[in-house]
mmCIF file of C-alpha atoms in Angstrom:
data_model
loop_
_atom_site.group_PDB
_atom_site.id
_atom_site.type_symbol
_atom_site.label_atom_id
_atom_site.label_comp_id
_atom_site.label_asym_id
_atom_site.label_seq_id
_atom_site.Cartn_x
_atom_site.Cartn_y
_atom_site.Cartn_z
ATOM 1 C CA UNK G 794 0.000 0.000 0.000
ATOM 2 C CA UNK G 795 2.702 2.493 0.999
ATOM 3 C CA UNK G 796 5.504 0.910 -1.026
ATOM 4 C CA UNK G 797 7.446 3.437 -3.075
ATOM 5 C CA UNK G 798 9.641 1.506 -5.530
ATOM 6 C CA UNK G 799 11.635 4.170 -7.364
ATOM 7 C CA UNK G 800 14.479 2.372 -9.092
ATOM 8 C CA UNK G 801 16.313 5.644 -9.780
ATOM 9 C CA UNK G 802 16.910 6.060 -6.063
ATOM 10 C CA UNK G 803 17.727 2.374 -5.558
ATOM 11 C CA UNK G 804 16.621 2.199 -1.950
ATOM 12 C CA UNK G 805 19.034 3.900 0.398
ATOM 13 C CA UNK G 806 20.215 6.636 -1.995
ATOM 14 C CA UNK G 807 17.196 8.841 -1.317
ATOM 15 C CA UNK G 808 18.296 8.988 2.323
ATOM 16 C CA UNK G 809 21.717 10.341 1.258
ATOM 17 C CA UNK G 810 20.088 13.116 -0.781
ATOM 18 C CA UNK G 811 17.568 13.966 1.932
ATOM 19 C CA UNK G 812 20.232 13.911 4.664
ATOM 20 C CA UNK G 813 22.478 16.216 2.653
ATOM 21 C CA UNK G 814 19.603 18.593 1.964
ATOM 22 C CA UNK G 815 18.349 18.622 5.554
ATOM 23 C CA UNK G 816 21.863 19.079 6.942
ATOM 24 C CA UNK G 817 22.953 21.864 4.602
ATOM 25 C CA UNK G 818 19.839 23.935 3.983
ATOM 26 C CA UNK G 819 17.543 25.772 6.361
ATOM 27 C CA UNK G 820 14.136 24.132 6.661
ATOM 28 C CA UNK G 821 11.217 26.508 7.166
ATOM 29 C CA UNK G 822 8.999 26.109 10.230
ATOM 30 C CA UNK G 823 6.054 25.247 7.970
ATOM 31 C CA UNK G 824 8.041 22.439 6.300
ATOM 32 C CA UNK G 825 9.229 21.211 9.715
ATOM 33 C CA UNK G 826 5.638 21.094 10.934
ATOM 34 C CA UNK G 827 4.575 19.121 7.843
ATOM 35 C CA UNK G 828 7.467 16.682 8.257
ATOM 36 C CA UNK G 829 6.743 16.242 11.980
ATOM 37 C CA UNK G 830 3.071 15.629 11.225
ATOM 38 C CA UNK G 831 3.919 13.094 8.498
ATOM 39 C CA UNK G 832 6.428 11.385 10.805
ATOM 40 C CA UNK G 833 3.922 11.020 13.648
ATOM 41 C CA UNK G 834 1.191 9.915 11.235
ATOM 42 C CA UNK G 835 3.569 7.408 9.630
ATOM 43 C CA UNK G 836 4.574 5.954 12.984
ATOM 44 C CA UNK G 837 0.913 5.649 14.010
ATOM 45 C CA UNK G 838 -0.003 3.961 10.714
ATOM 46 C CA UNK G 839 2.919 1.554 11.005
ATOM 47 C CA UNK G 840 2.083 0.597 14.596
ATOM 48 C CA UNK G 841 -1.640 0.207 13.858
ATOM 49 C CA UNK G 842 -1.207 -1.819 10.665
ATOM 50 C CA UNK G 843 1.431 -4.079 12.211
ATOM 51 C CA UNK G 844 -0.931 -4.659 15.130
ATOM 52 C CA UNK G 845 -3.840 -5.276 12.739
ATOM 53 C CA UNK G 846 -1.855 -7.779 10.645
ATOM 54 C CA UNK G 847 -0.591 -9.489 13.806
ATOM 55 C CA UNK G 848 -4.181 -10.046 14.923
ATOM 56 C CA UNK G 849 -5.083 -11.361 11.467
ATOM 57 C CA UNK G 850 -2.245 -13.890 11.662
ATOM 58 C CA UNK G 851 -3.206 -15.390 15.028
ATOM 59 C CA UNK G 852 -1.321 -12.863 17.134
ATOM 60 C CA UNK G 853 2.070 -13.459 15.575
ATOM 61 C CA UNK G 854 3.743 -10.152 14.785
ATOM 62 C CA UNK G 855 5.334 -9.640 11.397
ATOM 63 C CA UNK G 856 7.649 -6.876 10.324
ATOM 64 C CA UNK G 857 5.701 -6.200 7.123
ATOM 65 C CA UNK G 858 5.672 -2.448 7.344
ATOM 66 C CA UNK G 859 9.212 -1.747 8.478
ATOM 67 C CA UNK G 860 10.999 -1.720 5.120
ATOM 68 C CA UNK G 861 13.181 1.295 4.404
ATOM 69 C CA UNK G 862 11.539 1.845 0.982
ATOM 70 C CA UNK G 863 8.117 2.511 2.470
ATOM 71 C CA UNK G 864 6.825 6.067 2.506
ATOM 72 C CA UNK G 865 5.921 5.673 6.165
ATOM 73 C CA UNK G 866 9.507 4.740 7.036
ATOM 74 C CA UNK G 867 10.876 7.581 4.929
ATOM 75 C CA UNK G 868 8.635 10.209 6.527
ATOM 76 C CA UNK G 869 9.400 8.933 10.033
ATOM 77 C CA UNK G 870 13.129 9.035 9.303
ATOM 78 C CA UNK G 871 12.966 12.538 7.835
ATOM 79 C CA UNK G 872 10.965 13.800 10.815
ATOM 80 C CA UNK G 873 13.381 12.266 13.318
ATOM 81 C CA UNK G 874 16.377 13.738 11.462
ATOM 82 C CA UNK G 875 14.882 17.239 11.361
ATOM 83 C CA UNK G 876 13.813 17.010 15.022
ATOM 84 C CA UNK G 877 17.275 15.849 16.112
ATOM 85 C CA UNK G 878 18.964 18.567 14.072
ATOM 86 C CA UNK G 879 16.681 21.220 15.595
ATOM 87 C CA UNK G 880 17.245 19.835 19.086
ATOM 88 C CA UNK G 881 21.041 19.959 18.871
ATOM 89 C CA UNK G 882 21.426 23.213 16.919
ATOM 90 C CA UNK G 883 21.967 25.182 20.118
ATOM 91 C CA UNK G 884 23.786 22.353 21.882
ATOM 92 C CA UNK G 885 26.937 23.375 23.748
ATOM 93 C CA UNK G 886 29.847 21.649 22.001
ATOM 94 C CA UNK G 887 32.370 22.492 24.721
ATOM 95 C CA UNK G 888 31.224 20.018 27.367
ATOM 96 C CA UNK G 889 31.876 16.298 27.620
ATOM 97 C CA UNK G 890 28.688 15.475 25.686
ATOM 98 C CA UNK G 891 29.674 17.926 22.961
ATOM 99 C CA UNK G 892 33.035 16.230 22.524
ATOM 100 C CA UNK G 893 31.376 12.815 22.522
ATOM 101 C CA UNK G 894 28.906 13.935 19.845
ATOM 102 C CA UNK G 895 31.708 15.410 17.749
ATOM 103 C CA UNK G 896 33.639 12.135 17.853
ATOM 104 C CA UNK G 897 30.503 10.141 17.147
ATOM 105 C CA UNK G 898 29.519 12.409 14.260
ATOM 106 C CA UNK G 899 32.758 11.473 12.479
ATOM 107 C CA UNK G 900 31.635 7.835 12.535
ATOM 108 C CA UNK G 901 28.035 8.274 11.353
ATOM 109 C CA UNK G 902 28.595 7.660 7.635
ATOM 110 C CA UNK G 903 30.425 4.435 8.425
ATOM 111 C CA UNK G 904 27.706 3.440 10.908
ATOM 112 C CA UNK G 905 25.082 4.097 8.259
ATOM 113 C CA UNK G 906 26.958 2.065 5.666
ATOM 114 C CA UNK G 907 27.481 -1.036 7.815
ATOM 115 C CA UNK G 908 24.332 -1.099 9.957
ATOM 116 C CA UNK G 909 22.446 -3.187 7.376
ATOM 117 C CA UNK G 910 25.175 -5.830 7.554
ATOM 118 C CA UNK G 911 25.030 -5.797 11.348
ATOM 119 C CA UNK G 912 21.253 -6.269 11.199
ATOM 120 C CA UNK G 913 21.696 -9.161 8.763
ATOM 121 C CA UNK G 914 24.209 -10.876 11.059
ATOM 122 C CA UNK G 915 22.028 -10.397 14.137
ATOM 123 C CA UNK G 916 18.870 -11.663 12.421
ATOM 124 C CA UNK G 917 20.395 -14.530 10.429
ATOM 125 C CA UNK G 918 23.278 -15.754 12.565
ATOM 126 C CA UNK G 919 21.722 -15.217 15.989
ATOM 127 C CA UNK G 920 18.074 -15.459 14.855
ATOM 128 C CA UNK G 921 17.118 -12.341 16.791
ATOM 129 C CA UNK G 922 14.462 -10.151 15.204
ATOM 130 C CA UNK G 923 12.220 -7.293 16.246
ATOM 131 C CA UNK G 924 9.524 -9.871 16.936
ATOM 132 C CA UNK G 925 11.653 -12.226 19.097
ATOM 133 C CA UNK G 926 9.971 -10.723 22.136
ATOM 134 C CA UNK G 927 7.409 -7.956 22.426
ATOM 135 C CA UNK G 928 8.137 -5.526 19.529
ATOM 136 C CA UNK G 929 7.492 -2.519 21.783
ATOM 137 C CA UNK G 930 10.605 -3.470 23.761
ATOM 138 C CA UNK G 931 12.531 -5.262 21.036
ATOM 139 C CA UNK G 932 12.566 -2.555 18.353
ATOM 140 C CA UNK G 933 14.307 0.057 20.551
ATOM 141 C CA UNK G 934 16.638 -2.598 21.994
ATOM 142 C CA UNK G 935 17.556 -3.861 18.533
ATOM 143 C CA UNK G 936 18.050 -0.308 17.204
ATOM 144 C CA UNK G 937 20.304 0.553 20.147
ATOM 145 C CA UNK G 938 22.299 -2.690 19.826
ATOM 146 C CA UNK G 939 22.762 -2.229 16.068
ATOM 147 C CA UNK G 940 23.893 1.364 16.597
ATOM 148 C CA UNK G 941 26.390 0.476 19.336
ATOM 149 C CA UNK G 942 27.805 -2.556 17.485
ATOM 150 C CA UNK G 943 28.101 -0.555 14.256
ATOM 151 C CA UNK G 944 29.765 2.357 16.081
ATOM 152 C CA UNK G 945 32.306 0.062 17.735
ATOM 153 C CA UNK G 946 33.143 -1.632 14.416
ATOM 154 C CA UNK G 947 33.543 1.707 12.618
ATOM 155 C CA UNK G 948 35.606 3.107 15.502
ATOM 156 C CA UNK G 949 37.951 0.106 15.321
ATOM 157 C CA UNK G 950 38.212 0.406 11.534
ATOM 158 C CA UNK G 951 39.007 4.120 11.911
ATOM 159 C CA UNK G 952 42.045 3.179 14.015
ATOM 160 C CA UNK G 953 43.558 1.026 11.225
ATOM 161 C CA UNK G 954 45.714 3.345 9.088
ATOM 162 C CA UNK G 955 44.942 1.707 5.710
ATOM 163 C CA UNK G 956 41.198 1.475 6.350
ATOM 164 C CA UNK G 957 40.855 4.862 8.108
ATOM 165 C CA UNK G 958 39.985 6.676 4.880
ATOM 166 C CA UNK G 959 37.087 4.299 4.150
ATOM 167 C CA UNK G 960 35.101 5.346 7.190
#
């Protein structure tokens, strides 16, 4: 229903373009409001439809509506990005958290590039998915674990002189 197969963007590429645009250009308050509204609406639709389909399939949850190519996922991601950017625009970069964020920000492209592989390893090798336990708890836990594992891997790669330039 909400699938948006645009082969020109080939999946993840649209996120690169949107991230560049959102990071480098000022977003008007009206556009922010629209993106926030679409993000909240998208999250509500995703939760409701996943719940609805889980009931239809005898209570077993399925991650049908969590694909990155779905409009709902795209709008939620865009809204979260804009919100996070707005939240940290006036953040003090001199404190310990500022230094931590600066170091972490240098790793984000690498984290983004390898997180899909980390998810694949976790779900295939360890057979852990967002529906292993209650999705309300498992989705944030899985997201946090994937982020931390990806960050550690990219940090370690960044310490290897030959591979440093890749991440």
